[in-house]
Short mmCIF file of C-alpha atoms and ligand atoms in Angstrom, two decimals:
data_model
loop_
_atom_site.label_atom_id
_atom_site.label_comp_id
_atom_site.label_asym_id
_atom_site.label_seq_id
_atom_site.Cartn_x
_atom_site.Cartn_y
_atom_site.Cartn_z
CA UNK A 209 -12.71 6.54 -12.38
CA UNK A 210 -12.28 3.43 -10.72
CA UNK A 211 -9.55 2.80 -8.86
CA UNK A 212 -8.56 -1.10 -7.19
CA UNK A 213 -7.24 -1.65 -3.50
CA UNK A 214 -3.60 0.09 -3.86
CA UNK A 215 -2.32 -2.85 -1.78
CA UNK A 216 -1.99 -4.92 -5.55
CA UNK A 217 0.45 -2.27 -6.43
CA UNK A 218 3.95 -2.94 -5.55
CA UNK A 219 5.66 -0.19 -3.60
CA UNK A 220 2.39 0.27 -2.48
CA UNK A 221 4.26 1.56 1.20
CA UNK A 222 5.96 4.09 -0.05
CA UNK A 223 3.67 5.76 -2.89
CA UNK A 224 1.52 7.95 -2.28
CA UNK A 225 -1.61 6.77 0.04
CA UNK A 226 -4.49 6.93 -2.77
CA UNK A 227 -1.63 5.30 -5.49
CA UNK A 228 -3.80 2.62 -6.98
CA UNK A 229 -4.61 1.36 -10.63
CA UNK A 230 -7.27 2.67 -13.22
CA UNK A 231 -9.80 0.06 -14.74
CA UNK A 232 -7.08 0.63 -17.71
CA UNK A 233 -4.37 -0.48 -15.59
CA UNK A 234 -2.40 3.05 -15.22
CA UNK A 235 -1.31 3.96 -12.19
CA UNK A 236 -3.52 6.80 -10.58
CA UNK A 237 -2.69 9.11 -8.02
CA UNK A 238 -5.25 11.47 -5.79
CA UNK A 239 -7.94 9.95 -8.78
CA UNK A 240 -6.16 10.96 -11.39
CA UNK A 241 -4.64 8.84 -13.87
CA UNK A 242 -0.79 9.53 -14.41
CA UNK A 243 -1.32 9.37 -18.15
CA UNK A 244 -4.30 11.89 -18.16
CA UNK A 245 -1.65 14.37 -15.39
CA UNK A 246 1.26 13.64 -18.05
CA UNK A 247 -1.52 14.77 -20.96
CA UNK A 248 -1.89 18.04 -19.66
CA UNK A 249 0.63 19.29 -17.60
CA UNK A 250 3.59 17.44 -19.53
CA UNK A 251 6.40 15.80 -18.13
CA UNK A 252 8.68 16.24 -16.23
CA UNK A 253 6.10 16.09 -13.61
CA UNK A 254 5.93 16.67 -9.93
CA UNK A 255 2.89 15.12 -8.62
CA UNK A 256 1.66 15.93 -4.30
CA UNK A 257 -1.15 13.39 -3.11
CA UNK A 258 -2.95 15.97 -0.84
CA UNK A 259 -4.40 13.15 1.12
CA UNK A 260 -0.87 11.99 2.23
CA UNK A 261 0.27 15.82 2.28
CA UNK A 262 -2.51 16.04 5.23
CA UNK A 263 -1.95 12.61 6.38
CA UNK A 264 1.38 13.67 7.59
CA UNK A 265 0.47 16.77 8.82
CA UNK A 266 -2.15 15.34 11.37
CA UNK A 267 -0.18 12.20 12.10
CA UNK A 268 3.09 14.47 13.40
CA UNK A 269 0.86 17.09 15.36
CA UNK A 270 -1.00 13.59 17.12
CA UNK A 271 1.77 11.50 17.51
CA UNK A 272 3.55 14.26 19.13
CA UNK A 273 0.92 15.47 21.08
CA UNK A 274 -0.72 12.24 22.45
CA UNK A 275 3.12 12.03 24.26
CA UNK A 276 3.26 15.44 25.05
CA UNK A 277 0.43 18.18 24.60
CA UNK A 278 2.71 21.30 24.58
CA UNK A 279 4.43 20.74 21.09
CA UNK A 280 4.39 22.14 17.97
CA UNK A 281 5.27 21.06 14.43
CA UNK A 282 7.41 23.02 12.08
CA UNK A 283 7.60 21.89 8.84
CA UNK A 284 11.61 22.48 7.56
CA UNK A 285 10.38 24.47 4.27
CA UNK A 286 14.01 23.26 2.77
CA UNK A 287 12.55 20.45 1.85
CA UNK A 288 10.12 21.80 -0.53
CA UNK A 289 8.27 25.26 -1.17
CA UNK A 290 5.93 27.79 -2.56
CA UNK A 291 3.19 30.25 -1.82
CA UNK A 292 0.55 27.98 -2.46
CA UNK A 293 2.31 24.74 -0.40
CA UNK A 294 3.48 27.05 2.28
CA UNK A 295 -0.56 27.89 2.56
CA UNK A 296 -1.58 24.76 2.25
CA UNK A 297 0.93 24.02 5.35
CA UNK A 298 0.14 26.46 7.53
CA UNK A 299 -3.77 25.74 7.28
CA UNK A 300 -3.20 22.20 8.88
CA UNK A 301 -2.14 24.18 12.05
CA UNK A 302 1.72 24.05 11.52
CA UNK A 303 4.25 26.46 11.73
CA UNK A 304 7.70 26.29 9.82
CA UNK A 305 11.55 26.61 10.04
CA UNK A 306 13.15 28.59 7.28
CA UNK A 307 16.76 29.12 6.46
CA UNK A 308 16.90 31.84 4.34
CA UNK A 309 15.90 35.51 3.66
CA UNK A 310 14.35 34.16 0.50
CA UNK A 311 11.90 31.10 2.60
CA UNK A 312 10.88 34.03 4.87
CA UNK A 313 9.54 36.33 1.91
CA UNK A 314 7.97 33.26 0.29
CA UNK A 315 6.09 32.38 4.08
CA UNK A 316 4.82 36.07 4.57
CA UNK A 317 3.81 36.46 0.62
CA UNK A 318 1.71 33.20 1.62
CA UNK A 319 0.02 34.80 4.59
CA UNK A 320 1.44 32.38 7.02
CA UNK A 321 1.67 33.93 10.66
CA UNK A 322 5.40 34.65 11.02
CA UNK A 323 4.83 34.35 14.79
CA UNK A 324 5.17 30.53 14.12
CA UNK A 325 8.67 31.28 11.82
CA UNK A 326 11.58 29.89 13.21
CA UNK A 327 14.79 31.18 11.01
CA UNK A 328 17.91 28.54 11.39
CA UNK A 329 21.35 28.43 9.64
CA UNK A 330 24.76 28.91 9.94
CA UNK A 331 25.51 31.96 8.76
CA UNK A 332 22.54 33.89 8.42
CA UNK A 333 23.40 37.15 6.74
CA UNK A 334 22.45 40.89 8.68
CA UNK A 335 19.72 41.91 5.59
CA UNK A 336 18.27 38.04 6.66
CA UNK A 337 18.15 38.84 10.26
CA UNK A 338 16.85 42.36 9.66
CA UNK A 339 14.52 41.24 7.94
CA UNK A 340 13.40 38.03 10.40
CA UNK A 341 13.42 40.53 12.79
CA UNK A 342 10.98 42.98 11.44
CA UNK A 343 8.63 40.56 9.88
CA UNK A 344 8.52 39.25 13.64
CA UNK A 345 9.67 35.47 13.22
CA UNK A 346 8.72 33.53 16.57
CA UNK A 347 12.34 32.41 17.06
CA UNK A 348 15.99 32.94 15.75
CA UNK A 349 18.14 29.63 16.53
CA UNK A 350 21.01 31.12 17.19
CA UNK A 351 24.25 28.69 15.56
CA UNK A 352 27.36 30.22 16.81
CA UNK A 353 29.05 32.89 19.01
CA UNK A 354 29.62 35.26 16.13
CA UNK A 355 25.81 35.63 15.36
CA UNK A 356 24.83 36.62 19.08
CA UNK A 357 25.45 40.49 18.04
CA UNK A 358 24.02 40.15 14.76
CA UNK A 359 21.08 39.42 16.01
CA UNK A 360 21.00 41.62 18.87
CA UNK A 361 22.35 44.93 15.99
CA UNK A 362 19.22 43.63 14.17
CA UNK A 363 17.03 43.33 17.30
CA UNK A 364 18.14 46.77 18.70
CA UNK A 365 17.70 48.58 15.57
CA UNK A 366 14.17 47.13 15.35
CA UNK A 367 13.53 48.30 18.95
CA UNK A 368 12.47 44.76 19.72
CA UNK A 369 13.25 42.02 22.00
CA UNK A 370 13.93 38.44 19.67
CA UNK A 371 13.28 35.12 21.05
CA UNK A 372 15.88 33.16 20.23
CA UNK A 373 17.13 29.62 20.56
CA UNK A 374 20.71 27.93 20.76
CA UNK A 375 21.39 25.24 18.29
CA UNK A 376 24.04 23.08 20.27
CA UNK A 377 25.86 20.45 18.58
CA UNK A 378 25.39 17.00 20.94
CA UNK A 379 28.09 15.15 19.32
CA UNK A 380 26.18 12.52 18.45
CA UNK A 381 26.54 10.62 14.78
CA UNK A 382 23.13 9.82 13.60
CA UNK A 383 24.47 7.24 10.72
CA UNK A 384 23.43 8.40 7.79
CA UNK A 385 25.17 10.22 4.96
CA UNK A 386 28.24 11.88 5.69
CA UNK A 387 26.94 15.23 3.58
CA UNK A 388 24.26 15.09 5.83
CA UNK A 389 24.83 14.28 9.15
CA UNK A 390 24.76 17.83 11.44
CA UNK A 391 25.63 16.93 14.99
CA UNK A 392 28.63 15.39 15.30
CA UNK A 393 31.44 17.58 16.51
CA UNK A 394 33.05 18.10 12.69
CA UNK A 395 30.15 19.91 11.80
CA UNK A 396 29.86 23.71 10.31
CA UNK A 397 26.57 23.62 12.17
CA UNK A 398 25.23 24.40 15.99
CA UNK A 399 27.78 25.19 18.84
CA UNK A 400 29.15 22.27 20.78
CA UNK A 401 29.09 21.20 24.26
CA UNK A 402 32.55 19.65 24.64
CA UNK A 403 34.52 22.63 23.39
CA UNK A 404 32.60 25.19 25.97
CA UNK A 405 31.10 26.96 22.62
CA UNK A 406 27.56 26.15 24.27
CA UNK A 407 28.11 27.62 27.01
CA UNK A 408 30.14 31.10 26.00
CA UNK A 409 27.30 31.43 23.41
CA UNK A 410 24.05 30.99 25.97
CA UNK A 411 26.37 33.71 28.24
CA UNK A 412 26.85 36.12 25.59
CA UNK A 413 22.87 35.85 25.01
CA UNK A 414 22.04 36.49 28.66
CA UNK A 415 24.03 39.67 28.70
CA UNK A 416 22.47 40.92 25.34
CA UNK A 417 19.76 43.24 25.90
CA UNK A 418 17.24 42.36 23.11
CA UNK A 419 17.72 38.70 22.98
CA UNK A 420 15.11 36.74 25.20
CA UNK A 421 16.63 33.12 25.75
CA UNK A 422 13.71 30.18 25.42
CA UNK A 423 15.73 27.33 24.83
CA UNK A 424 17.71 24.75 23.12
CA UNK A 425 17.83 23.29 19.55
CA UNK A 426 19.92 20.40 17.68
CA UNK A 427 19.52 18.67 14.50
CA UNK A 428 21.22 15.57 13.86
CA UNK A 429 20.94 14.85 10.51
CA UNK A 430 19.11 13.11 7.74
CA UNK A 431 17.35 10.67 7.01
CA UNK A 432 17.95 8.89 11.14
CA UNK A 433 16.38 5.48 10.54
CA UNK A 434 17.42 4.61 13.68
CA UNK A 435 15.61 5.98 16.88
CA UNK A 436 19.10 5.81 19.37
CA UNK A 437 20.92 8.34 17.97
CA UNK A 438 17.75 11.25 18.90
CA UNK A 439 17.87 9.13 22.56
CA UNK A 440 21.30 9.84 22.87
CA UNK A 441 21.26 13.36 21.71
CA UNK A 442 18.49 14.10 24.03
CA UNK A 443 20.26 12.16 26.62
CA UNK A 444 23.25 14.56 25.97
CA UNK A 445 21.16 17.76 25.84
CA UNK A 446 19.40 17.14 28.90
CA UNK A 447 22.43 16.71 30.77
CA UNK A 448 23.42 20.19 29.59
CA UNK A 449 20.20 21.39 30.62
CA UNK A 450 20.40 20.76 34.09
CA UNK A 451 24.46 21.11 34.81
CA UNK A 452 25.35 24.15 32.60
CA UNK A 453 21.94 26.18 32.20
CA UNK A 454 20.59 25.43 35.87
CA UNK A 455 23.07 24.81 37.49
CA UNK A 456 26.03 26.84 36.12
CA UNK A 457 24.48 29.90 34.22
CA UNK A 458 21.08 29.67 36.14
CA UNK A 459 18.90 29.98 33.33
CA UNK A 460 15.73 28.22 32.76
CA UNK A 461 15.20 26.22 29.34
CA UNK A 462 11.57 26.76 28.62
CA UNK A 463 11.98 25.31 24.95
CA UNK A 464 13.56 22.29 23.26
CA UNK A 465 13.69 21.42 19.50
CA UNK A 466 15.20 17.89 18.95
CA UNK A 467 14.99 18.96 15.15
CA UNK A 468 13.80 16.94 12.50
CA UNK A 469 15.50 14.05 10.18
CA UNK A 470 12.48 11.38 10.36
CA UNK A 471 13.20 8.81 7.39
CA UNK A 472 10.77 7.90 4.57
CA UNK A 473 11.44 4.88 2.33
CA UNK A 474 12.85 5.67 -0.73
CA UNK A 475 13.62 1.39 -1.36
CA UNK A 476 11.10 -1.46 -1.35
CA UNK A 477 13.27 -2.93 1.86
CA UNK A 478 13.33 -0.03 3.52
CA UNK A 479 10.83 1.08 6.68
CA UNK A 480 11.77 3.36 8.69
CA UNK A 481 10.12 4.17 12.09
CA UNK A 482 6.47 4.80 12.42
CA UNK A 483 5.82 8.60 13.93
CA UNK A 484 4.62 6.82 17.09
CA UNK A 485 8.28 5.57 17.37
CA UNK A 486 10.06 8.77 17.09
CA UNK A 487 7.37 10.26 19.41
CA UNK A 488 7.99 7.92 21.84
CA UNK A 489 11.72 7.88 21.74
CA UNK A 490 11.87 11.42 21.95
CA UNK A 491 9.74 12.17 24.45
CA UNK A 492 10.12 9.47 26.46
CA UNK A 493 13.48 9.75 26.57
CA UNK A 494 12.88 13.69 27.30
CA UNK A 495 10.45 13.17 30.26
CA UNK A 496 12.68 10.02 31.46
CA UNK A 497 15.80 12.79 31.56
CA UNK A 498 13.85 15.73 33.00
CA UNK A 499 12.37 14.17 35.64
CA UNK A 500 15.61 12.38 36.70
CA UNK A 501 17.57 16.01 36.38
CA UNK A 502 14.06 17.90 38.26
CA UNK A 503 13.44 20.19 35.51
CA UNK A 504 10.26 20.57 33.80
CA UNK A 505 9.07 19.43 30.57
CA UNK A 506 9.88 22.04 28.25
CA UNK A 507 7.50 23.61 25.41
CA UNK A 508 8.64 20.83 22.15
CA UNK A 509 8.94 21.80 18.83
CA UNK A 510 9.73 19.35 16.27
CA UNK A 511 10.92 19.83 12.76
CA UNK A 512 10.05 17.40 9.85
CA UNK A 513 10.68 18.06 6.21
CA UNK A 514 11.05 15.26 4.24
CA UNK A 515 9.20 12.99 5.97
CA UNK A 516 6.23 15.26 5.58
CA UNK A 517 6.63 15.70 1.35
CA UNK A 518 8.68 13.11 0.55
CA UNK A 519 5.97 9.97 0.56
CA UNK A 520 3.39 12.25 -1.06
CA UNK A 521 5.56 13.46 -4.40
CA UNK A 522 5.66 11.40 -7.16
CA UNK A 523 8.09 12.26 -9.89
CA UNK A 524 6.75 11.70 -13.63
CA UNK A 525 9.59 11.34 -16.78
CA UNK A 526 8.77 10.24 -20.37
CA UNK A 527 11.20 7.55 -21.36
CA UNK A 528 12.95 8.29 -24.15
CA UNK A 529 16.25 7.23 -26.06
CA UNK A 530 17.32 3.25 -25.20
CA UNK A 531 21.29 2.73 -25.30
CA UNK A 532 22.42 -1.10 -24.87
CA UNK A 533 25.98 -1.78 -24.37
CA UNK A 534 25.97 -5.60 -24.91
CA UNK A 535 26.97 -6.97 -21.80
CA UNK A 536 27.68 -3.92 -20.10
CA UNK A 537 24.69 -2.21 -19.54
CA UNK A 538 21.09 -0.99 -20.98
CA UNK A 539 20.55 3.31 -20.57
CA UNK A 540 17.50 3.88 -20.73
CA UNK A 541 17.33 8.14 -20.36
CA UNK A 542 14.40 10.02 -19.64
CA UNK A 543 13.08 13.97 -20.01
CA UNK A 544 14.37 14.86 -16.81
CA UNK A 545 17.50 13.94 -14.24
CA UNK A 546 20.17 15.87 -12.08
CA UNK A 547 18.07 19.29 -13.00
CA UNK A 548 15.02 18.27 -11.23
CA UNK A 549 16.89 15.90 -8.94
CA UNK A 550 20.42 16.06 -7.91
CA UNK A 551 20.00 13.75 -4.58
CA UNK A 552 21.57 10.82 -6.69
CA UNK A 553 24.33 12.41 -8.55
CA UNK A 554 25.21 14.16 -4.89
CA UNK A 555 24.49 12.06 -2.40
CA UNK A 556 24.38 8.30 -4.23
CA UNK A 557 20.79 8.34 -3.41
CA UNK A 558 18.75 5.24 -4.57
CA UNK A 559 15.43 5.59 -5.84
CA UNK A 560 12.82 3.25 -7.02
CA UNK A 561 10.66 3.19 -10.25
CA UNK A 562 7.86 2.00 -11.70
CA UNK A 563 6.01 2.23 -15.16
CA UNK A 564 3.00 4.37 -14.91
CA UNK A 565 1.02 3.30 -17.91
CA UNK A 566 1.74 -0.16 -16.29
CA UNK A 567 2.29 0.03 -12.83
CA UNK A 568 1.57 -4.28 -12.47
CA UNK A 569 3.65 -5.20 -15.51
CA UNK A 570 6.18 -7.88 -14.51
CA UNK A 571 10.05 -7.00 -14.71
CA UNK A 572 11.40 -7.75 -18.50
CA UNK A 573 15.27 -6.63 -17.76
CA UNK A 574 17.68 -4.75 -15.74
CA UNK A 575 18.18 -1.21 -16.70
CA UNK A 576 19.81 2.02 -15.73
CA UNK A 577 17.73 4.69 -15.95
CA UNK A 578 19.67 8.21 -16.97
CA UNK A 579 18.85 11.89 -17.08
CA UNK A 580 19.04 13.92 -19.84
CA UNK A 581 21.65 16.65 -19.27
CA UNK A 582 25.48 16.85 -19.62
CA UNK A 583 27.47 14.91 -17.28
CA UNK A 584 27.90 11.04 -17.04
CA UNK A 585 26.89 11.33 -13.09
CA UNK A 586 23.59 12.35 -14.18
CA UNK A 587 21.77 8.58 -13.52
CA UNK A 588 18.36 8.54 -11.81
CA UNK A 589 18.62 4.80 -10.73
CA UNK A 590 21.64 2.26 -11.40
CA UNK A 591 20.48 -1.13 -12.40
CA UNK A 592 16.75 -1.11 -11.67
CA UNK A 593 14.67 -4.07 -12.75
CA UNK A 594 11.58 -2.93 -14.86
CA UNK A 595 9.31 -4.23 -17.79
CA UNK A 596 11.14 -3.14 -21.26
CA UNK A 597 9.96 0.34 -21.41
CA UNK A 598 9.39 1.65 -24.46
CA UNK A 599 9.87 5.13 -26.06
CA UNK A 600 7.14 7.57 -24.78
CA UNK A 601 6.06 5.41 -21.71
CA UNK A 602 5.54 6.98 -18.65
CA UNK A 603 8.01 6.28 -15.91
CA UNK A 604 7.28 7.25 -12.39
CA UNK A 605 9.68 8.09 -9.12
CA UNK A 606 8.01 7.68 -5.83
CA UNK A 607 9.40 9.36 -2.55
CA UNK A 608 10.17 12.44 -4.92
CA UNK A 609 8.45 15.03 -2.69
CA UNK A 610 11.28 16.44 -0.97
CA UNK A 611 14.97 18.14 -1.71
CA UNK A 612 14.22 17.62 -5.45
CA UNK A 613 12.53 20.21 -6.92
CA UNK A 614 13.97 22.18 -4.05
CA UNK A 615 17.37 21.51 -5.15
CA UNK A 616 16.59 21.60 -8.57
CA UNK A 617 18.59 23.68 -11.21
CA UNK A 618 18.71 25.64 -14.76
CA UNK A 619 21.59 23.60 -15.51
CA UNK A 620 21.88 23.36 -19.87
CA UNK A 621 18.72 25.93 -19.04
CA UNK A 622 16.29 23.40 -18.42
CA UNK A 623 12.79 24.48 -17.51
CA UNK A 624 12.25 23.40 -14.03
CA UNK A 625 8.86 21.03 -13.70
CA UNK A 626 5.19 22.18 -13.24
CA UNK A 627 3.66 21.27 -10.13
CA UNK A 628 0.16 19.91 -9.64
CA UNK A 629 -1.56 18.84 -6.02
CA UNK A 630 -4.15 16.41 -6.57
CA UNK A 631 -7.38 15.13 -4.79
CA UNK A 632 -10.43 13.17 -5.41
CA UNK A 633 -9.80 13.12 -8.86
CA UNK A 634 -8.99 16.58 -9.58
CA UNK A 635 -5.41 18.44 -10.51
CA UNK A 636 -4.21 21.83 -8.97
CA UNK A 637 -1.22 23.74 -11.34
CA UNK A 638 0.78 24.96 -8.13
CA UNK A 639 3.41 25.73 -9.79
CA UNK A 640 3.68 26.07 -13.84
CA UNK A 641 6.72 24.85 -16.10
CA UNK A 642 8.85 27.43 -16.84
CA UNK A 643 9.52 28.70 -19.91
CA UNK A 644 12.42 30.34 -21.88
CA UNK A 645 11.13 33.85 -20.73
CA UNK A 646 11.58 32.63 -17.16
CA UNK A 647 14.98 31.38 -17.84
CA UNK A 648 15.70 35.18 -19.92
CA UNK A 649 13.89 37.17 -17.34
CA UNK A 650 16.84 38.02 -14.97
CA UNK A 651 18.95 38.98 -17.96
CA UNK A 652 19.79 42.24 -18.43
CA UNK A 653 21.15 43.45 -21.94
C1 PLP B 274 16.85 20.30 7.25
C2 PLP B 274 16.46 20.55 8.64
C3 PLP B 274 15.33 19.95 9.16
C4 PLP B 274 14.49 18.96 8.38
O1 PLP B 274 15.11 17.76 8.13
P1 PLP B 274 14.25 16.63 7.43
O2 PLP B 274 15.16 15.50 7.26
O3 PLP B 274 13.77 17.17 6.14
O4 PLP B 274 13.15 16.29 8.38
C5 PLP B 274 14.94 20.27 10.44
N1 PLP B 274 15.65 21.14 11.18
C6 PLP B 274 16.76 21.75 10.72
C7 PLP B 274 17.47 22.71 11.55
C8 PLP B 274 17.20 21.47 9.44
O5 PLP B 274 18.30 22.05 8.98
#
């Protein structure tokens, strides 16, 4: 198929990075038309570019490297997963965080070495952290006081010793959403500095037989479009390092996670940081503190998510009923909505959209474009301007890669999407539409 210079398509910075246009004007992604992906695997439709997939992969382990050769990238599986993506992950050389019992059965089903695991959250339940524990995840990031003797009960009845870190809460706001901001003090997550929590929890750690105590961890949030608030966190952190760790508790922190958070563009307008940026904030900022404070560069990890799936998924609906309220408003719904992508309904999230059977086609009107399931908050994009779509036509969501299909729901028992990877022309089925066995298979009569 022939495909022209994706730079004619609009959007083309935030599609996918082989997005371009057939010789029948369709939008094609990896080589594959839309329509022909839509034809066969039906819609809704999540579509990963594996070029970008890999092009994200190698860009965060370089980036972060060229600035500092002793790091390592997790990818936060939150943001989207399943056997075949978590193998597909791990063979680009990165490791992952996790955040439940359920993400660390998924990771070792895939094969992935759980030596490069790192198991986070707030209130990680004992069966979890027996079973991080005996599947050998590299590190437990420790959140708050009361899990320091969980994971030592599960770490002494596994006769092992657990690396763990200490997520610490900087107190930093990292402006963005306020259902997803982490590290400001009014958080459920990470122990804070101010309060002393840091400190009694690192303490309790030291005294704890089968806990070995690498390091530090925060998170601030996401998406950080901005590059000060990981400078001041870091700034924050590294103060910590030195006064409380050294200097107070006289412990050595050998490794630091500044988390992850790194925006994509889900807007035309919007361009957020090149990885280069963040590298060099971070780090910089890192090697500026330690050196001033005389400790030594510790081991990085960092931890993207979205900004490693989100650029690469493409979202595919079928247009479908057209309501116009005569001055009002014009609903145009499609096959799919808050079921396969609550980030609007929950968040306000704005997303952008673009015909797929004519990706070029000029804007005809202004349109909302709904979801199909029961509750008026289920709208994919408010007021959108797009050529007058017409029943059938294939509409397409870029920057759907992450937190939708891994938020995604049963609710009115829809049938979550089928997944396909695609490259140099061809489509992978990763994952398969479910059915209405799948939805009856847990029942139990
Ligand atoms: C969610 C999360 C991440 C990933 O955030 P992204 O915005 O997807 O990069 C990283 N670290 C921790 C601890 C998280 O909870």
């Amino acid at each position: 198929m022939t495909t022209s210079a994706a730079a004619a398509l609009p959007l083309s910075h935030m599609l996918p990075l082989t997005a371009g246009v057939s010789s029948e004007g369709h939008l094609t992604l990896g080589g594959c038309d839309a329509l022909d992906l839509v034809r066969e695997f039906g819609t809704p439709l999540y579509v990963y570019d594996v070029r970008t997939l890999r092009a994200q992969c190698e860009g965060y382990l370089k980036a972060f490297r060229d600035e500092h050769a002793d790091t390592d990238v997790l990818y936060a599986s939150k943001a989207f997963l399943n056997r075949p993506f978590a193998k597909f992950i791990a063979d680009q050389g990165l490791g992952f965080d996790a955040v439940s019992g359920g993400e660390i059965a998924v990771l070792r089903a895939a094969g992935v070495r759980m030596d490069t695991v790192y198991f986070h959250g707030n209130n990680k339940g004992p069966e979890e952290l027996a079973l991080a524990v005996e599947a050998g995840v590299g590190r437990i990031v420790i959140d708050n006081l009361t899990e320091v003797a969980l994971v030592e009960a599960a770490a002494r009845a596994a006769g092992r010793t657990q690396g763990v870190l200490v997520r610490v809460s900087p107190g930093v706001d990292a402006h963005t959403h306020e259902k997803t901001t982490t590290g400001i003090l009014d958080s459920k997550f990470g122990v804070p500095i101010v309060t002393g929590a840091a400190e009694a929890t690192i303490r309790a750690i030291l005294e704890a037989a089968h806990l070995d105590f690498r390091g530090l961890h925060m998170h601030l949030g996401s998406p950080i479009f901005e590059l000060e608030p990981y400078v001041m966190g870091i700034e924050v952190m590294a103060a910590f390092i030195a006064d409380v760790c050294r200097d107070r508790l006289g412990v050595e922190v050998r490794e630091f996670s500044p988390g992850g958070g790194f925006a994509v563009a889900y807007l035309g307008e919007q361009h957020p940081p090149a990885m280069a940026a963040y590298a060099g904030a971070i780090l910089g900022t890192l090697r500026r503190e330690a050196d001033a404070r005389g400790f030594a560069l510790p081991h990085v990890t960092i931890e993207p998510g979205r900004s490693i799936v989100g650029r690469a998924g493409v979202a595919l609906y079928t247009a479908g009923a057209r309501k116009e309220v005569p001055g009002i408003r014009t609903f145009v719904s499609v096959d799919g909505g808050m079921a396969d992508n609550i980030r609007p309904a929950m968040y306000g999230s704005k997303y952008e959209a673009l015909s797929a059977e004519r990706p070029l086609a000029t804007a005809e009107e202004t349109v909302t474009i709904a979801g199909k399931y029961c509750e008026s908050g289920d709208i994919l994009i408010k007021d959108i301007d797009l050529p007058r779509l017409r029943v059938g036509e294939v509409v397409a969501i870029p920057t759907a890669g992450a937190y939708q299909l891994a938020m995604s729901s049963n609710y009115n028992l829809a049938y979550k999407p089928a997944v396909v990877f695609v490259e140099d022309g061809r489509a992978r089925l990763i994952r398969r539409r479910e059915t209405a066995a799948d939805l009856m298979a847990l029942d139990v009569d």
